[in-house]
GROMACS .gro file of C-alpha atoms in nm:
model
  256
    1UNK     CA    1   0.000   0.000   0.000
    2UNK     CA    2   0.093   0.351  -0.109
    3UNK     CA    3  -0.066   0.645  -0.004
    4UNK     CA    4   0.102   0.972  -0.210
    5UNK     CA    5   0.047   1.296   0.026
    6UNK     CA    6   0.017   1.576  -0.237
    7UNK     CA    7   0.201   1.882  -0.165
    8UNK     CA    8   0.310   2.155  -0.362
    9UNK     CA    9   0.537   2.337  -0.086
   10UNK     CA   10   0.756   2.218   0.169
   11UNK     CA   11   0.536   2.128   0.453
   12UNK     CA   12   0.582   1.919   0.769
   13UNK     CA   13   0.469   1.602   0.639
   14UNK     CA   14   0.427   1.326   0.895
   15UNK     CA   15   0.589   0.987   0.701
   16UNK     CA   16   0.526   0.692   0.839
   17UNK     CA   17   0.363   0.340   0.753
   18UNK     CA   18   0.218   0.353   0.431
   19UNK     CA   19   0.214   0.780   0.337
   20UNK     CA   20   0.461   0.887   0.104
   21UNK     CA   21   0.474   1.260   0.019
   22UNK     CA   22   0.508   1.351  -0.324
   23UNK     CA   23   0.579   1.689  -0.434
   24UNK     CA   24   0.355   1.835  -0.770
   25UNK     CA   25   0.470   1.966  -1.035
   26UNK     CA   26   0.829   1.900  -0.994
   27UNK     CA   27   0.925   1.978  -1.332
   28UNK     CA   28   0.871   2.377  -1.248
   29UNK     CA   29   1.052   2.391  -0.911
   30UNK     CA   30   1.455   2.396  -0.888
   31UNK     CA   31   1.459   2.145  -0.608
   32UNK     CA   32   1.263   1.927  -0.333
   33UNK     CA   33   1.351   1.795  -0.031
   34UNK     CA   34   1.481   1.442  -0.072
   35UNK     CA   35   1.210   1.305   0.073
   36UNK     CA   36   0.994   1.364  -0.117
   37UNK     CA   37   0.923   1.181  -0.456
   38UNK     CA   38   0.917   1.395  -0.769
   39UNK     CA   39   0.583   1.378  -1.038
   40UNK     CA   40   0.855   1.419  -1.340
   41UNK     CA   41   1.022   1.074  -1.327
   42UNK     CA   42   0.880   0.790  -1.572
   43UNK     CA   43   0.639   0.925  -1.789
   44UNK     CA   44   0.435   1.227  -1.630
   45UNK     CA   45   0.230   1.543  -1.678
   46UNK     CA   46   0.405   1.735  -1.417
   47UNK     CA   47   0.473   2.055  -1.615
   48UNK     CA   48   0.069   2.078  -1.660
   49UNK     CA   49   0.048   2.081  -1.253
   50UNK     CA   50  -0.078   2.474  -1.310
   51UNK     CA   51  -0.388   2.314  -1.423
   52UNK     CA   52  -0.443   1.993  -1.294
   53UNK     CA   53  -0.309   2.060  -0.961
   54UNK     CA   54  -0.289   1.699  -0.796
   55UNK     CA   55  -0.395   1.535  -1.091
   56UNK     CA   56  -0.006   1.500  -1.153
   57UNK     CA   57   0.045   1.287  -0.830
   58UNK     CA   58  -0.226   1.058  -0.938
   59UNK     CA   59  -0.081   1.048  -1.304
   60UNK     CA   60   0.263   0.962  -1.202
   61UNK     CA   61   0.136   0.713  -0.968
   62UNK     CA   62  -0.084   0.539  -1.256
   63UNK     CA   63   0.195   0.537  -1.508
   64UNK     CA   64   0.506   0.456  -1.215
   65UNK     CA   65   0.371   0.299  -0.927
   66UNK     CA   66   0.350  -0.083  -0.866
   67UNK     CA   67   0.130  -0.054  -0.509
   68UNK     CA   68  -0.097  -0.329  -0.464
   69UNK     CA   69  -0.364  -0.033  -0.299
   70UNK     CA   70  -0.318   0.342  -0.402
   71UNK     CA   71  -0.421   0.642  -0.276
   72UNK     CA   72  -0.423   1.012  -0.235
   73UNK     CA   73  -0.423   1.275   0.065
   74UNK     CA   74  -0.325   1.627   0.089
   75UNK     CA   75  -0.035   1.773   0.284
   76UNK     CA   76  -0.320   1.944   0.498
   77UNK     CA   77  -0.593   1.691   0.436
   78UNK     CA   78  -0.621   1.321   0.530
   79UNK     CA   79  -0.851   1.043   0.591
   80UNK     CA   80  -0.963   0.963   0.920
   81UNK     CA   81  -1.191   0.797   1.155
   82UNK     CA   82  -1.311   1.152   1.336
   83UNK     CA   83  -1.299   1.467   1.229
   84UNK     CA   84  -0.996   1.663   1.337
   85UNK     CA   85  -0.750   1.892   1.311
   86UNK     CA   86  -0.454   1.636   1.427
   87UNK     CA   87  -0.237   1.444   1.174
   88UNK     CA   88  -0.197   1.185   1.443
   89UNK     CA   89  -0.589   1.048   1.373
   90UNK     CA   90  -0.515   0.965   1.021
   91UNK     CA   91  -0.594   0.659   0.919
   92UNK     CA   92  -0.352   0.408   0.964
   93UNK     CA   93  -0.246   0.137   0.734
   94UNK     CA   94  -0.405  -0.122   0.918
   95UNK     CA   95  -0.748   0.032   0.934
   96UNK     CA   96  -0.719   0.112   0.549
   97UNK     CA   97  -0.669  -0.274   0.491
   98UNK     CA   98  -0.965  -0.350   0.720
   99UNK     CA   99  -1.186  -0.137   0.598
  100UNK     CA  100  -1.098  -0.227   0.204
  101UNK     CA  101  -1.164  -0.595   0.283
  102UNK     CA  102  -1.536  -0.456   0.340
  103UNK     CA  103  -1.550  -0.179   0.098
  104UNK     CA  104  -1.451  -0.114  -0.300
  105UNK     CA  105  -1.309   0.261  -0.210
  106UNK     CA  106  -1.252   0.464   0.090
  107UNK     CA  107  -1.360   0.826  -0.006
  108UNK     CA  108  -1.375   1.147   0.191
  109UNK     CA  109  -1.729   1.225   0.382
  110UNK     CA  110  -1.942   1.366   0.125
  111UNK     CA  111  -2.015   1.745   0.154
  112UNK     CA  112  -2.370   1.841   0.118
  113UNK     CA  113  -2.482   2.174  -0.026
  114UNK     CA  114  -2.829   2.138   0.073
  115UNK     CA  115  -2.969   2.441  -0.157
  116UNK     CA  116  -2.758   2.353  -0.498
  117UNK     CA  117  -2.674   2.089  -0.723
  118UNK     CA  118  -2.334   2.017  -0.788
  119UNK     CA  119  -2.385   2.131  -1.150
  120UNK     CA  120  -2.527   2.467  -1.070
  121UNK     CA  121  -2.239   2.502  -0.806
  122UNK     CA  122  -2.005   2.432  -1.057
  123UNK     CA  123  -2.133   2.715  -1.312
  124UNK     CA  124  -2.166   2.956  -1.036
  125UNK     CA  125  -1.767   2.914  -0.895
  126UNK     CA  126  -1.590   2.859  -1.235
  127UNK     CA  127  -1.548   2.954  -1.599
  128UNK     CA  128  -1.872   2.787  -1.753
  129UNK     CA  129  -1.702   2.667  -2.101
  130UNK     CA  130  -1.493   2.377  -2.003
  131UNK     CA  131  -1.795   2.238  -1.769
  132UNK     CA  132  -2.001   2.244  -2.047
  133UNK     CA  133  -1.699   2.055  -2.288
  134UNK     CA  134  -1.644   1.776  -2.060
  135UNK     CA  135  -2.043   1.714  -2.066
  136UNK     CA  136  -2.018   1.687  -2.425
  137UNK     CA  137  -1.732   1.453  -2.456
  138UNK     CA  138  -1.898   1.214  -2.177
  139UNK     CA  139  -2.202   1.186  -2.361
  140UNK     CA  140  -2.027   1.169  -2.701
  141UNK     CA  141  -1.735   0.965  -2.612
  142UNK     CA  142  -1.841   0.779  -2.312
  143UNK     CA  143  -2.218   0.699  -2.308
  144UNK     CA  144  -2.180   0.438  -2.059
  145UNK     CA  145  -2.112   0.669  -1.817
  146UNK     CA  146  -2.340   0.988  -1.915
  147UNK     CA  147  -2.604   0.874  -1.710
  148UNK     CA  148  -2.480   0.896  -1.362
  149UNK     CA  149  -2.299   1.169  -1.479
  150UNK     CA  150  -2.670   1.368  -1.483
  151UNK     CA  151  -2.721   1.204  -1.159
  152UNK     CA  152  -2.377   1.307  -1.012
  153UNK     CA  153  -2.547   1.671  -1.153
  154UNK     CA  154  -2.867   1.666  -0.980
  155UNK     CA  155  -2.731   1.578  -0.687
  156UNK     CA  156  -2.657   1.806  -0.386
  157UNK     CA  157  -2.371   1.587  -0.217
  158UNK     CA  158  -2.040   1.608  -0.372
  159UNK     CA  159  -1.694   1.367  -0.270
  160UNK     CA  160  -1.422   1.639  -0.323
  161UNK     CA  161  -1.075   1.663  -0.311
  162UNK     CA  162  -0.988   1.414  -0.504
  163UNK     CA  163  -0.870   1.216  -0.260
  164UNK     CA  164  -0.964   0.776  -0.212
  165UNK     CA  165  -0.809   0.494  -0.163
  166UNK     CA  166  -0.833   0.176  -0.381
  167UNK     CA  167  -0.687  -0.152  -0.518
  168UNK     CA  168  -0.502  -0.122  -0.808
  169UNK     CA  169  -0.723  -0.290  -1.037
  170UNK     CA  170  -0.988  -0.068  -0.982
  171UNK     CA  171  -0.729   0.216  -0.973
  172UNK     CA  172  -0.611   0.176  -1.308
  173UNK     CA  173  -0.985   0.165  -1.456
  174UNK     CA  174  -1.041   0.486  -1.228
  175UNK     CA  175  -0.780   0.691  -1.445
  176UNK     CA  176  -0.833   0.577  -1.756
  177UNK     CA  177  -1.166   0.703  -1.719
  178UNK     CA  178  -1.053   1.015  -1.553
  179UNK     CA  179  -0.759   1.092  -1.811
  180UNK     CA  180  -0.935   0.975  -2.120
  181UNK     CA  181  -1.258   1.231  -2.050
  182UNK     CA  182  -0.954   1.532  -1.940
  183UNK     CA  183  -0.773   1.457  -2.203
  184UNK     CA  184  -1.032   1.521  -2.451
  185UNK     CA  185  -1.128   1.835  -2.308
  186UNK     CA  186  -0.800   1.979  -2.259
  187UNK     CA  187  -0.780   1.987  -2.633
  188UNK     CA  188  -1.111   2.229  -2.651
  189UNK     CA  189  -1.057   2.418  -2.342
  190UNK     CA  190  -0.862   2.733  -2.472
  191UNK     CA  191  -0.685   2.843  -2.119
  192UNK     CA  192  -0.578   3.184  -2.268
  193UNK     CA  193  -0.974   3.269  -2.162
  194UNK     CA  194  -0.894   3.178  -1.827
  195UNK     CA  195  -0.762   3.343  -1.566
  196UNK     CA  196  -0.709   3.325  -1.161
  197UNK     CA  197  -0.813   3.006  -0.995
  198UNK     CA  198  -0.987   2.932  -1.317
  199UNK     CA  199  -0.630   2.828  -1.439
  200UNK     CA  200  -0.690   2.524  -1.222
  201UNK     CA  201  -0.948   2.373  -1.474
  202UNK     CA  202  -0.898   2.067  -1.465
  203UNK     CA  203  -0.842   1.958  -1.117
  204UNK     CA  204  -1.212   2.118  -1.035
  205UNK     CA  205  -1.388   1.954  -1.305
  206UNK     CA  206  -1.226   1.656  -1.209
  207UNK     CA  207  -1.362   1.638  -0.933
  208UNK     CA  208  -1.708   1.553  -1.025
  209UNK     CA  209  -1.573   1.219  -1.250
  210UNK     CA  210  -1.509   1.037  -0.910
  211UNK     CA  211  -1.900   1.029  -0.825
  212UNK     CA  212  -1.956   0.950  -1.178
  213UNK     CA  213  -1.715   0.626  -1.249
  214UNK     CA  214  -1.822   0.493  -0.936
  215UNK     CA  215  -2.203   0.494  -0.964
  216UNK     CA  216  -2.119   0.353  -1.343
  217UNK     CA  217  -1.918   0.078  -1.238
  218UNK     CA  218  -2.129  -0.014  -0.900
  219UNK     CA  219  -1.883  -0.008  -0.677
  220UNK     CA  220  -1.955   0.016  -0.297
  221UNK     CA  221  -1.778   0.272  -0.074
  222UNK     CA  222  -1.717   0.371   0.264
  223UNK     CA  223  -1.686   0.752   0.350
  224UNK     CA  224  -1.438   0.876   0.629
  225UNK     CA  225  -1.413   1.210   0.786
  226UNK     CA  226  -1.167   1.467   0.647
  227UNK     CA  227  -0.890   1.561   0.892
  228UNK     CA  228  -0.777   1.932   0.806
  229UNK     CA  229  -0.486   2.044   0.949
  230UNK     CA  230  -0.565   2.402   0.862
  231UNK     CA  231  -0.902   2.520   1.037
  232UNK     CA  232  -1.166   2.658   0.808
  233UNK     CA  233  -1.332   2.967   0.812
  234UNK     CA  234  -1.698   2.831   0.806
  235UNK     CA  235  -1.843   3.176   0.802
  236UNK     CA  236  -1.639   3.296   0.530
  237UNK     CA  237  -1.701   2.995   0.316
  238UNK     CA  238  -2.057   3.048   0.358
  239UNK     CA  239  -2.068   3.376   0.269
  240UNK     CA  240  -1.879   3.305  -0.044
  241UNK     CA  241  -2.109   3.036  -0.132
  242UNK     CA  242  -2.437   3.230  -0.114
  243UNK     CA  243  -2.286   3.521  -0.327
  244UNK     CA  244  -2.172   3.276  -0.556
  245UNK     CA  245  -2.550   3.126  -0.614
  246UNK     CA  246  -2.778   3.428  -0.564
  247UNK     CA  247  -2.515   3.693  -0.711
  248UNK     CA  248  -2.381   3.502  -1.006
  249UNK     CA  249  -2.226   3.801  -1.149
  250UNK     CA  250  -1.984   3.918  -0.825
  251UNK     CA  251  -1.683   3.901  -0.853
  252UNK     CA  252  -1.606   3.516  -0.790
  253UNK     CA  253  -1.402   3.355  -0.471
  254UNK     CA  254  -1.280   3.047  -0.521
  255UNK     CA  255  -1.205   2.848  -0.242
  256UNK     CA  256  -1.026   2.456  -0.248
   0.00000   0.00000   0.00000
């Protein structure tokens, strides 16, 4: 078992057991701790880290890694079994193993935004354009999975972050959904119109292919709490959310 802890700064990264840090977009930075593993060995995407964030880390580890299970934190998000604010309530490798033998895929707890769909959140936090694209290419290029992407689009609860952890079997099926629909958007999605957090395309829309492979293939799941390590600002994200929805044409916020 290898769980890759994305991180795109030096950050106190707690490595033990099974969590290996890996450091994004390696092929822009001048150096990295040793440590750390780099996302520009083997064959890689690193130099497109700009936009698809930790979509590198999971790349390299598809195309590199020989791990039995696979999976993906955040240098200041895990998995764990409570919420927290404490890397030392991570899950451990053991209960991973445990709770695989039960389950398909561990995934984060599902966040809920009661009063929108995850489409219509979407369109109201990002450039419109490339949301739209990737629709069209699922439907076009992968019908099999175009209806539970309208599901994934009606539906209010969301597993973000991109952030699981599976067998490799699965794994591999997982991205070659996931980098067969990006791919063919990436080669509509002019990112000269973009601009700001924007830039980080494709690691948002991303997002919302987990919910939709899964439901697709029928594979059962088990959701964990996310432990932060940086506290959020509830109120502020709130705030941000409901001028997102009800004044569409604000100046946008994005938070990840």
């Amino acid at each position: 078992m290898t769980v890759y802890v994305a991180t795109h700064k030096v950050y106190d990264i707690p490595s033990d057991g099974c969590y290996q840090p890996i450091m994004v977009g390696s092929a822009l930075r001048e150096s990295i701790p040793a440590n750390y593993l780099r996302d520009d060995s083997g064959e890689n995407i690193s130099k497109k880290n700009p936009n698809f964030n930790e979509l590198t880390a999971i790349y390299w580890d598809w195309k590199n890694s020989q791990s039995d299970i696979v999976g993906l934190m955040h240098y200041r998000r895990y998995l764990g079994l409570k919420k927290s604010h404490l890397p030392a309530d991570r899950l451990t490798k053991a209960q991973m193993e445990a709770l695989l033998r039960k389950y398909d895929v561990i995934l984060p707890k599902a966040r809920n935004y009661f009063i929108e769909n995850q489409r219509n959140h979407y369109l109201h936090a990002h450039a419109n354009e490339p949301y739209f694209i990737m629709g069209r290419v699922i439907r076009d290029d992968y019908p099999d999975f175009y209806p539970a992407f309208q599901e994934m689009e009606k539906s209010t609860k969301a597993h973000l972050f991109n952030m699981f952890v599976m067998k490799r079997a699965l794994f591999d099926d997982y991205a070659t959904f996931l980098f067969g629909v990006l791919e063919k958007v990436e080669q509509q999605v002019d990112l000269s119109t973009l601009e700001g957090q924007d830039l980080r395309v494709f690691g948002f829309l991303s997002e919302h292919l987990m919910d939709t492979w899964l439901h697709t293939r029928g594979y059962s799941y088990v959701e964990e709490p996310v432990i932060s390590l940086d506290k959020t600002n509830w109120l502020d994200k709130g705030t941000q959310f409901l001028k997102r929805k009800f004044f569409p044409n604000a100046k946008k916020k994005v938070h990840f």
